Amino acid sequence: MPWNMLVKLGELRTRDLRRAGGDLTCVLLLALAYPAAAQDQAKVTAGMKVWQDAGCSSCHGTFAEGGGGGEQPVGPSLRKTRLAREAIEETIKCGRPGTQMPYNLRGAYTRVACFGMPLGAVPAEVAGRGQLTPDDVGALGEYLMARIVGKGTVTKVECVQYYGDANHRVCAPLR
């Protein structure tokens, strides 16, 4: 075989090996990422359950769309919020002094500092329930960031994820 043909064959094989190596790298990265994606999805699902069980929708609406004026729900839309995850989680934990947003973390203010205040009694201007654990708050933050914050109009897919039923009366008319 002439030398130039061997060189061409070598280049072809090298190129094919590089491509195969790149494909293999992608497959390996996906295989490594899948457990992380599944774990993140489990956190999102756990956060949705916290949202449902803690009664967050009674103020913010089922899909955190909020309300305006004297309407129910009275809470702000979390779909439109510009708060970062840390600020959202601190608000969940510590509430918003002087508003109807209650503190939700067990031990907020008394065992866990809020808004840089020293530990002590819960301030009188903060309503609260204190039923959530730190893991609950983290899962709720995961859910809000994955499915609510910045997501715009509620979709049928989102509704089905929430209710688990495409024929649910709320989901049926959505697209």
Short mmCIF file of N, CA and C in Angstrom, two decimals:
data_model
loop_
_atom_site.label_atom_id
_atom_site.label_comp_id
_atom_site.label_asym_id
_atom_site.label_seq_id
_atom_site.Cartn_x
_atom_site.Cartn_y
_atom_site.Cartn_z
N MET A 1 0.85 -1.17 0.00
CA MET A 1 0.00 0.00 0.00
C MET A 1 0.90 1.24 0.00
N PRO A 2 0.58 2.21 -0.87
CA PRO A 2 1.41 3.41 -0.91
C PRO A 2 1.32 4.18 0.41
N TRP A 3 2.40 4.90 0.69
CA TRP A 3 2.53 5.63 1.95
C TRP A 3 1.37 6.61 2.16
N ASN A 4 1.01 7.40 1.15
CA ASN A 4 -0.05 8.41 1.31
C ASN A 4 -1.39 7.76 1.63
N MET A 5 -1.65 6.55 1.15
CA MET A 5 -2.89 5.85 1.48
C MET A 5 -2.87 5.40 2.95
N LEU A 6 -1.71 4.97 3.43
CA LEU A 6 -1.59 4.60 4.84
C LEU A 6 -1.82 5.80 5.75
N VAL A 7 -1.28 6.94 5.33
CA VAL A 7 -1.47 8.17 6.11
C VAL A 7 -2.95 8.52 6.14
N LYS A 8 -3.63 8.47 4.99
CA LYS A 8 -5.07 8.78 4.94
C LYS A 8 -5.85 7.81 5.81
N LEU A 9 -5.53 6.53 5.74
CA LEU A 9 -6.21 5.52 6.56
C LEU A 9 -5.98 5.81 8.04
N GLY A 10 -4.75 6.18 8.40
CA GLY A 10 -4.43 6.53 9.79
C GLY A 10 -5.22 7.74 10.26
N GLU A 11 -5.34 8.75 9.40
CA GLU A 11 -6.11 9.95 9.75
C GLU A 11 -7.58 9.60 9.95
N LEU A 12 -8.10 8.77 9.06
CA LEU A 12 -9.50 8.36 9.16
C LEU A 12 -9.74 7.62 10.47
N ARG A 13 -8.88 6.71 10.79
CA ARG A 13 -9.05 5.95 12.03
C ARG A 13 -8.91 6.85 13.25
N THR A 14 -7.96 7.76 13.22
CA THR A 14 -7.78 8.69 14.34
C THR A 14 -9.02 9.55 14.52
N ARG A 15 -9.54 10.06 13.41
CA ARG A 15 -10.74 10.89 13.46
C ARG A 15 -11.92 10.07 13.99
N ASP A 16 -12.08 8.84 13.51
CA ASP A 16 -13.16 7.99 13.98
C ASP A 16 -13.01 7.67 15.46
N LEU A 17 -11.77 7.42 15.88
CA LEU A 17 -11.53 7.14 17.29
C LEU A 17 -11.85 8.36 18.15
N ARG A 18 -11.46 9.54 17.67
CA ARG A 18 -11.78 10.76 18.42
C ARG A 18 -13.30 10.93 18.54
N ARG A 19 -13.99 10.72 17.42
CA ARG A 19 -15.44 10.86 17.43
C ARG A 19 -16.05 9.82 18.38
N ALA A 20 -15.60 8.60 18.27
CA ALA A 20 -16.11 7.55 19.16
C ALA A 20 -15.77 7.87 20.61
N GLY A 21 -14.57 8.40 20.83
CA GLY A 21 -14.19 8.79 22.19
C GLY A 21 -15.08 9.91 22.70
N GLY A 22 -15.40 10.87 21.82
CA GLY A 22 -16.31 11.95 22.20
C GLY A 22 -17.69 11.43 22.52
N ASP A 23 -18.16 10.47 21.69
CA ASP A 23 -19.47 9.87 21.95
C ASP A 23 -19.45 9.10 23.26
N LEU A 24 -18.36 8.39 23.49
CA LEU A 24 -18.23 7.63 24.73
C LEU A 24 -18.19 8.58 25.93
N THR A 25 -17.49 9.70 25.77
CA THR A 25 -17.43 10.69 26.85
C THR A 25 -18.83 11.21 27.15
N CYS A 26 -19.61 11.50 26.11
CA CYS A 26 -20.98 11.98 26.32
C CYS A 26 -21.82 10.94 27.04
N VAL A 27 -21.69 9.69 26.62
CA VAL A 27 -22.45 8.61 27.27
C VAL A 27 -22.06 8.50 28.73
N LEU A 28 -20.75 8.55 29.00
CA LEU A 28 -20.29 8.46 30.39
C LEU A 28 -20.78 9.63 31.22
N LEU A 29 -20.72 10.83 30.65
CA LEU A 29 -21.20 12.01 31.39
C LEU A 29 -22.70 11.91 31.68
N LEU A 30 -23.46 11.44 30.71
CA LEU A 30 -24.90 11.25 30.93
C LEU A 30 -25.15 10.20 32.01
N ALA A 31 -24.38 9.13 31.97
CA ALA A 31 -24.55 8.08 32.98
C ALA A 31 -24.23 8.59 34.36
N LEU A 32 -23.21 9.44 34.45
CA LEU A 32 -22.85 10.02 35.74
C LEU A 32 -23.85 11.07 36.18
N ALA A 33 -24.42 11.80 35.23
CA ALA A 33 -25.36 12.87 35.56
C ALA A 33 -26.74 12.34 35.89
N TYR A 34 -27.13 11.18 35.36
CA TYR A 34 -28.48 10.68 35.56
C TYR A 34 -28.84 10.53 37.03
N PRO A 35 -27.99 9.91 37.86
CA PRO A 35 -28.36 9.83 39.29
C PRO A 35 -28.55 11.21 39.91
N ALA A 36 -27.73 12.18 39.51
CA ALA A 36 -27.89 13.54 40.04
C ALA A 36 -29.21 14.14 39.58
N ALA A 37 -29.56 13.91 38.30
CA ALA A 37 -30.84 14.43 37.79
C ALA A 37 -32.01 13.76 38.51
N ALA A 38 -31.91 12.46 38.75
CA ALA A 38 -32.97 11.76 39.46
C ALA A 38 -33.07 12.26 40.90
N GLN A 39 -31.92 12.53 41.51
CA GLN A 39 -31.93 13.05 42.88
C GLN A 39 -32.55 14.45 42.91
N ASP A 40 -32.19 15.30 41.93
CA ASP A 40 -32.79 16.64 41.86
C ASP A 40 -34.30 16.54 41.67
N GLN A 41 -34.74 15.61 40.80
CA GLN A 41 -36.17 15.44 40.57
C GLN A 41 -36.87 14.98 41.85
N ALA A 42 -36.22 14.13 42.62
CA ALA A 42 -36.79 13.68 43.90
C ALA A 42 -36.93 14.86 44.86
N LYS A 43 -35.95 15.77 44.85
CA LYS A 43 -36.03 16.97 45.71
C LYS A 43 -37.18 17.87 45.27
N VAL A 44 -37.34 18.02 43.95
CA VAL A 44 -38.42 18.85 43.42
C VAL A 44 -39.77 18.26 43.83
N THR A 45 -39.91 16.96 43.68
CA THR A 45 -41.16 16.29 44.07
C THR A 45 -41.41 16.43 45.57
N ALA A 46 -40.36 16.27 46.37
CA ALA A 46 -40.49 16.45 47.82
C ALA A 46 -40.89 17.89 48.14
N GLY A 47 -40.31 18.84 47.43
CA GLY A 47 -40.65 20.25 47.64
C GLY A 47 -42.09 20.56 47.28
N MET A 48 -42.59 19.94 46.21
CA MET A 48 -43.99 20.13 45.83
C MET A 48 -44.90 19.59 46.93
N LYS A 49 -44.52 18.48 47.53
CA LYS A 49 -45.32 17.91 48.63
C LYS A 49 -45.30 18.85 49.83
N VAL A 50 -44.16 19.45 50.13
CA VAL A 50 -44.08 20.43 51.23
C VAL A 50 -45.01 21.60 50.90
N TRP A 51 -44.96 22.10 49.67
CA TRP A 51 -45.82 23.19 49.23
C TRP A 51 -47.29 22.86 49.50
N GLN A 52 -47.69 21.66 49.11
CA GLN A 52 -49.07 21.23 49.27
C GLN A 52 -49.43 21.06 50.74
N ASP A 53 -48.58 20.37 51.49
CA ASP A 53 -48.89 20.05 52.89
C ASP A 53 -48.82 21.26 53.82
N ALA A 54 -47.94 22.20 53.53
CA ALA A 54 -47.76 23.35 54.42
C ALA A 54 -48.80 24.44 54.17
N GLY A 55 -49.60 24.28 53.13
CA GLY A 55 -50.65 25.25 52.87
C GLY A 55 -50.19 26.52 52.17
N CYS A 56 -49.06 26.45 51.50
CA CYS A 56 -48.53 27.64 50.81
C CYS A 56 -49.51 28.18 49.77
N SER A 57 -50.26 27.25 49.15
CA SER A 57 -51.19 27.66 48.10
C SER A 57 -52.35 28.49 48.64
N SER A 58 -52.63 28.41 49.93
CA SER A 58 -53.75 29.19 50.46
C SER A 58 -53.51 30.69 50.35
N CYS A 59 -52.25 31.09 50.29
CA CYS A 59 -51.93 32.52 50.12
C CYS A 59 -51.38 32.83 48.73
N HIS A 60 -50.58 31.93 48.18
CA HIS A 60 -49.92 32.21 46.91
C HIS A 60 -50.63 31.61 45.70
N GLY A 61 -51.62 30.75 45.92
CA GLY A 61 -52.30 30.08 44.83
C GLY A 61 -51.64 28.74 44.54
N THR A 62 -52.39 27.84 43.94
CA THR A 62 -51.90 26.49 43.68
C THR A 62 -50.56 26.50 42.96
N PHE A 63 -50.44 27.34 41.96
CA PHE A 63 -49.22 27.39 41.16
C PHE A 63 -48.42 28.66 41.42
N ALA A 64 -48.61 29.23 42.62
CA ALA A 64 -47.87 30.41 43.09
C ALA A 64 -48.06 31.62 42.20
N GLU A 65 -49.25 31.70 41.60
CA GLU A 65 -49.53 32.83 40.71
C GLU A 65 -49.92 34.09 41.48
N GLY A 66 -50.22 33.95 42.76
CA GLY A 66 -50.51 35.11 43.60
C GLY A 66 -51.85 35.75 43.30
N GLY A 67 -52.11 36.80 44.01
CA GLY A 67 -53.36 37.54 43.83
C GLY A 67 -53.09 39.02 43.95
N GLY A 68 -54.05 39.78 43.56
CA GLY A 68 -53.88 41.22 43.64
C GLY A 68 -55.05 41.84 44.36
N GLY A 69 -54.85 42.99 44.91
CA GLY A 69 -55.92 43.70 45.61
C GLY A 69 -56.50 42.87 46.72
N GLY A 70 -57.85 42.83 46.81
CA GLY A 70 -58.52 42.09 47.86
C GLY A 70 -58.84 40.66 47.50
N GLU A 71 -58.34 40.18 46.35
CA GLU A 71 -58.65 38.82 45.91
C GLU A 71 -57.98 37.77 46.79
N GLN A 72 -58.52 36.56 46.73
CA GLN A 72 -57.80 35.41 47.27
C GLN A 72 -57.12 34.78 46.07
N PRO A 73 -55.94 34.35 46.12
CA PRO A 73 -55.02 34.47 47.24
C PRO A 73 -54.44 35.87 47.36
N VAL A 74 -53.97 36.18 48.54
CA VAL A 74 -53.47 37.52 48.82
C VAL A 74 -51.96 37.63 48.66
N GLY A 75 -51.26 36.50 48.67
CA GLY A 75 -49.81 36.52 48.59
C GLY A 75 -49.31 36.94 47.22
N PRO A 76 -48.07 37.39 47.15
CA PRO A 76 -47.52 37.80 45.86
C PRO A 76 -47.26 36.60 44.96
N SER A 77 -47.18 36.87 43.68
CA SER A 77 -46.85 35.84 42.70
C SER A 77 -45.38 35.47 42.87
N LEU A 78 -45.12 34.21 43.08
CA LEU A 78 -43.73 33.74 43.12
C LEU A 78 -43.24 33.42 41.72
N ARG A 79 -44.16 33.35 40.78
CA ARG A 79 -43.78 33.12 39.38
C ARG A 79 -43.08 34.36 38.83
N LYS A 80 -43.40 35.52 39.38
CA LYS A 80 -42.85 36.78 38.90
C LYS A 80 -41.76 37.35 39.80
N THR A 81 -41.48 36.67 40.92
CA THR A 81 -40.51 37.21 41.85
C THR A 81 -39.12 37.30 41.22
N ARG A 82 -38.36 38.25 41.70
CA ARG A 82 -36.97 38.40 41.26
C ARG A 82 -36.01 38.05 42.38
N LEU A 83 -36.55 37.50 43.45
CA LEU A 83 -35.71 37.11 44.57
C LEU A 83 -34.86 35.91 44.19
N ALA A 84 -33.63 35.88 44.70
CA ALA A 84 -32.75 34.73 44.52
C ALA A 84 -33.22 33.62 45.47
N ARG A 85 -32.77 32.42 45.20
CA ARG A 85 -33.17 31.27 46.01
C ARG A 85 -32.90 31.50 47.49
N GLU A 86 -31.75 32.05 47.83
CA GLU A 86 -31.39 32.26 49.24
C GLU A 86 -32.40 33.18 49.92
N ALA A 87 -32.80 34.24 49.22
CA ALA A 87 -33.78 35.18 49.79
C ALA A 87 -35.15 34.53 49.93
N ILE A 88 -35.52 33.70 48.96
CA ILE A 88 -36.79 32.99 49.04
C ILE A 88 -36.79 32.05 50.24
N GLU A 89 -35.69 31.30 50.39
CA GLU A 89 -35.61 30.36 51.50
C GLU A 89 -35.59 31.09 52.85
N GLU A 90 -34.92 32.22 52.93
CA GLU A 90 -34.93 32.96 54.20
C GLU A 90 -36.33 33.47 54.50
N THR A 91 -37.05 33.89 53.49
CA THR A 91 -38.43 34.33 53.68
C THR A 91 -39.31 33.18 54.16
N ILE A 92 -39.12 32.01 53.58
CA ILE A 92 -39.87 30.83 54.03
C ILE A 92 -39.53 30.53 55.48
N LYS A 93 -38.26 30.53 55.80
CA LYS A 93 -37.81 30.22 57.16
C LYS A 93 -38.31 31.27 58.17
N CYS A 94 -38.11 32.53 57.85
CA CYS A 94 -38.26 33.60 58.84
C CYS A 94 -39.49 34.47 58.65
N GLY A 95 -40.24 34.26 57.59
CA GLY A 95 -41.39 35.10 57.31
C GLY A 95 -40.96 36.48 56.85
N ARG A 96 -41.90 37.39 56.80
CA ARG A 96 -41.63 38.78 56.46
C ARG A 96 -42.24 39.64 57.56
N PRO A 97 -41.41 40.22 58.40
CA PRO A 97 -41.94 41.06 59.48
C PRO A 97 -42.87 42.14 58.93
N GLY A 98 -43.98 42.33 59.61
CA GLY A 98 -44.94 43.36 59.22
C GLY A 98 -45.85 42.98 58.06
N THR A 99 -45.77 41.72 57.59
CA THR A 99 -46.65 41.27 56.51
C THR A 99 -47.37 40.01 56.98
N GLN A 100 -48.20 39.46 56.11
CA GLN A 100 -48.90 38.23 56.45
C GLN A 100 -48.05 36.98 56.21
N MET A 101 -46.83 37.15 55.66
CA MET A 101 -45.97 35.99 55.41
C MET A 101 -45.43 35.48 56.73
N PRO A 102 -45.85 34.26 57.14
CA PRO A 102 -45.43 33.71 58.42
C PRO A 102 -44.04 33.07 58.35
N TYR A 103 -43.41 32.95 59.50
CA TYR A 103 -42.18 32.14 59.54
C TYR A 103 -42.62 30.68 59.56
N ASN A 104 -41.83 29.83 58.93
CA ASN A 104 -42.22 28.43 58.79
C ASN A 104 -41.20 27.45 59.35
N LEU A 105 -40.01 27.90 59.67
CA LEU A 105 -38.97 27.01 60.15
C LEU A 105 -39.09 26.80 61.65
N ARG A 106 -39.05 25.55 62.06
CA ARG A 106 -39.01 25.25 63.50
C ARG A 106 -37.78 25.92 64.09
N GLY A 107 -37.97 26.68 65.14
CA GLY A 107 -36.84 27.32 65.82
C GLY A 107 -36.39 28.62 65.20
N ALA A 108 -37.13 29.13 64.20
CA ALA A 108 -36.76 30.42 63.62
C ALA A 108 -36.76 31.47 64.71
N TYR A 109 -35.76 32.32 64.69
CA TYR A 109 -35.54 33.41 65.65
C TYR A 109 -35.02 32.90 67.00
N THR A 110 -35.50 31.76 67.48
CA THR A 110 -35.10 31.28 68.80
C THR A 110 -33.85 30.39 68.73
N ARG A 111 -33.73 29.56 67.70
CA ARG A 111 -32.57 28.68 67.54
C ARG A 111 -31.83 28.92 66.23
N VAL A 112 -32.49 29.57 65.29
CA VAL A 112 -31.90 29.87 63.98
C VAL A 112 -32.05 31.37 63.76
N ALA A 113 -30.92 32.04 63.52
CA ALA A 113 -30.95 33.49 63.32
C ALA A 113 -31.70 33.85 62.04
N CYS A 114 -32.42 34.93 62.09
CA CYS A 114 -33.18 35.42 60.94
C CYS A 114 -32.83 36.87 60.65
N PHE A 115 -32.59 37.16 59.40
CA PHE A 115 -32.31 38.51 58.94
C PHE A 115 -31.20 39.18 59.74
N GLY A 116 -30.23 38.40 60.20
CA GLY A 116 -29.09 38.94 60.93
C GLY A 116 -29.40 39.38 62.36
N MET A 117 -30.58 39.08 62.84
CA MET A 117 -30.97 39.46 64.20
C MET A 117 -30.37 38.46 65.19
N PRO A 118 -30.10 38.89 66.43
CA PRO A 118 -29.62 37.93 67.42
C PRO A 118 -30.75 36.97 67.83
N LEU A 119 -30.35 35.79 68.29
CA LEU A 119 -31.34 34.82 68.74
C LEU A 119 -32.13 35.39 69.91
N GLY A 120 -33.41 35.07 69.95
CA GLY A 120 -34.28 35.55 71.01
C GLY A 120 -35.71 35.18 70.70
N ALA A 121 -36.61 35.92 71.26
CA ALA A 121 -38.03 35.67 71.02
C ALA A 121 -38.39 36.06 69.59
N VAL A 122 -39.45 35.41 69.08
CA VAL A 122 -39.97 35.76 67.76
C VAL A 122 -40.56 37.17 67.86
N PRO A 123 -40.16 38.07 66.98
CA PRO A 123 -40.70 39.44 67.03
C PRO A 123 -42.23 39.45 66.91
N ALA A 124 -42.86 40.36 67.60
CA ALA A 124 -44.32 40.45 67.63
C ALA A 124 -44.90 40.69 66.24
N GLU A 125 -44.16 41.35 65.37
CA GLU A 125 -44.69 41.66 64.04
C GLU A 125 -44.50 40.52 63.04
N VAL A 126 -44.11 39.34 63.53
CA VAL A 126 -43.93 38.18 62.65
C VAL A 126 -44.92 37.10 63.06
N ALA A 127 -45.80 36.75 62.12
CA ALA A 127 -46.72 35.62 62.34
C ALA A 127 -45.93 34.34 62.11
N GLY A 128 -46.42 33.24 62.60
CA GLY A 128 -45.67 32.03 62.34
C GLY A 128 -46.34 30.75 62.72
N ARG A 129 -45.80 29.71 62.12
CA ARG A 129 -46.26 28.35 62.38
C ARG A 129 -45.10 27.48 62.81
N GLY A 130 -43.95 27.67 62.21
CA GLY A 130 -42.76 26.93 62.55
C GLY A 130 -42.88 25.42 62.45
N GLN A 131 -43.48 24.94 61.37
CA GLN A 131 -43.66 23.49 61.24
C GLN A 131 -42.65 22.82 60.32
N LEU A 132 -41.82 23.56 59.61
CA LEU A 132 -40.91 22.96 58.63
C LEU A 132 -39.52 22.72 59.19
N THR A 133 -38.88 21.68 58.66
CA THR A 133 -37.49 21.37 58.99
C THR A 133 -36.59 22.06 57.97
N PRO A 134 -35.29 22.15 58.24
CA PRO A 134 -34.37 22.70 57.23
C PRO A 134 -34.44 21.91 55.91
N ASP A 135 -34.58 20.58 55.98
CA ASP A 135 -34.70 19.78 54.75
C ASP A 135 -35.97 20.14 53.98
N ASP A 136 -37.06 20.38 54.69
CA ASP A 136 -38.31 20.80 54.04
C ASP A 136 -38.10 22.12 53.30
N VAL A 137 -37.44 23.06 53.95
CA VAL A 137 -37.20 24.38 53.33
C VAL A 137 -36.33 24.23 52.10
N GLY A 138 -35.28 23.40 52.17
CA GLY A 138 -34.42 23.17 51.02
C GLY A 138 -35.17 22.53 49.86
N ALA A 139 -36.01 21.55 50.16
CA ALA A 139 -36.81 20.90 49.11
C ALA A 139 -37.80 21.90 48.51
N LEU A 140 -38.40 22.72 49.34
CA LEU A 140 -39.33 23.74 48.85
C LEU A 140 -38.61 24.74 47.95
N GLY A 141 -37.41 25.13 48.34
CA GLY A 141 -36.61 26.01 47.48
C GLY A 141 -36.30 25.37 46.15
N GLU A 142 -35.98 24.07 46.17
CA GLU A 142 -35.70 23.33 44.95
C GLU A 142 -36.93 23.33 44.04
N TYR A 143 -38.08 23.04 44.60
CA TYR A 143 -39.33 23.03 43.84
C TYR A 143 -39.62 24.41 43.24
N LEU A 144 -39.54 25.43 44.06
CA LEU A 144 -39.85 26.78 43.57
C LEU A 144 -38.93 27.19 42.43
N MET A 145 -37.64 26.92 42.57
CA MET A 145 -36.70 27.33 41.53
C MET A 145 -36.86 26.49 40.26
N ALA A 146 -37.21 25.22 40.41
CA ALA A 146 -37.33 24.34 39.23
C ALA A 146 -38.64 24.54 38.49
N ARG A 147 -39.73 24.80 39.22
CA ARG A 147 -41.04 24.79 38.56
C ARG A 147 -41.86 26.06 38.67
N ILE A 148 -41.44 27.00 39.49
CA ILE A 148 -42.31 28.16 39.72
C ILE A 148 -41.65 29.48 39.31
N VAL A 149 -40.54 29.82 39.93
CA VAL A 149 -39.92 31.14 39.73
C VAL A 149 -39.55 31.34 38.26
N GLY A 150 -40.11 32.41 37.68
CA GLY A 150 -39.81 32.77 36.30
C GLY A 150 -40.45 31.90 35.24
N LYS A 151 -41.42 31.08 35.61
CA LYS A 151 -41.99 30.13 34.65
C LYS A 151 -43.17 30.67 33.84
N GLY A 152 -43.68 31.82 34.17
CA GLY A 152 -44.77 32.38 33.37
C GLY A 152 -46.09 31.68 33.60
N THR A 153 -46.90 31.61 32.55
CA THR A 153 -48.24 31.04 32.62
C THR A 153 -48.20 29.55 32.93
N VAL A 154 -49.14 29.11 33.74
CA VAL A 154 -49.24 27.70 34.11
C VAL A 154 -49.57 26.87 32.87
N THR A 155 -48.87 25.76 32.70
CA THR A 155 -49.10 24.88 31.55
C THR A 155 -49.81 23.60 32.00
N LYS A 156 -50.33 22.89 31.02
CA LYS A 156 -50.99 21.61 31.31
C LYS A 156 -50.00 20.62 31.91
N VAL A 157 -48.79 20.58 31.38
CA VAL A 157 -47.76 19.67 31.90
C VAL A 157 -47.53 19.95 33.38
N GLU A 158 -47.40 21.20 33.73
CA GLU A 158 -47.18 21.59 35.12
C GLU A 158 -48.37 21.18 35.99
N CYS A 159 -49.56 21.38 35.48
CA CYS A 159 -50.78 21.03 36.20
C CYS A 159 -50.85 19.52 36.44
N VAL A 160 -50.52 18.75 35.42
CA VAL A 160 -50.54 17.29 35.55
C VAL A 160 -49.48 16.83 36.54
N GLN A 161 -48.31 17.47 36.54
CA GLN A 161 -47.28 17.13 37.52
C GLN A 161 -47.80 17.37 38.94
N TYR A 162 -48.55 18.43 39.11
CA TYR A 162 -49.06 18.81 40.43
C TYR A 162 -50.19 17.88 40.89
N TYR A 163 -51.17 17.66 40.02
CA TYR A 163 -52.35 16.87 40.40
C TYR A 163 -52.22 15.39 40.05
N GLY A 164 -51.32 15.06 39.11
CA GLY A 164 -51.16 13.67 38.71
C GLY A 164 -52.28 13.15 37.85
N ASP A 165 -53.05 14.05 37.22
CA ASP A 165 -54.21 13.63 36.44
C ASP A 165 -54.47 14.64 35.33
N ALA A 166 -54.29 14.23 34.09
CA ALA A 166 -54.51 15.12 32.95
C ALA A 166 -55.96 15.55 32.82
N ASN A 167 -56.88 14.76 33.40
CA ASN A 167 -58.30 15.09 33.32
C ASN A 167 -58.81 15.86 34.54
N HIS A 168 -57.91 16.22 35.44
CA HIS A 168 -58.32 17.00 36.61
C HIS A 168 -59.03 18.26 36.11
N ARG A 169 -60.05 18.69 36.80
CA ARG A 169 -60.86 19.84 36.35
C ARG A 169 -60.03 21.10 36.12
N VAL A 170 -58.92 21.27 36.86
CA VAL A 170 -58.05 22.44 36.67
C VAL A 170 -57.18 22.25 35.43
N CYS A 171 -56.73 21.02 35.19
CA CYS A 171 -55.80 20.75 34.09
C CYS A 171 -56.46 20.63 32.73
N ALA A 172 -57.68 20.11 32.69
CA ALA A 172 -58.36 19.81 31.43
C ALA A 172 -58.36 20.98 30.44
N PRO A 173 -58.68 22.21 30.87
CA PRO A 173 -58.73 23.29 29.88
C PRO A 173 -57.36 23.87 29.48
N LEU A 174 -56.31 23.48 30.18
CA LEU A 174 -54.98 24.06 29.89
C LEU A 174 -54.35 23.43 28.68
N ARG A 175 -53.40 24.14 28.11
CA ARG A 175 -52.64 23.63 26.95
C ARG A 175 -51.26 23.24 27.39
#
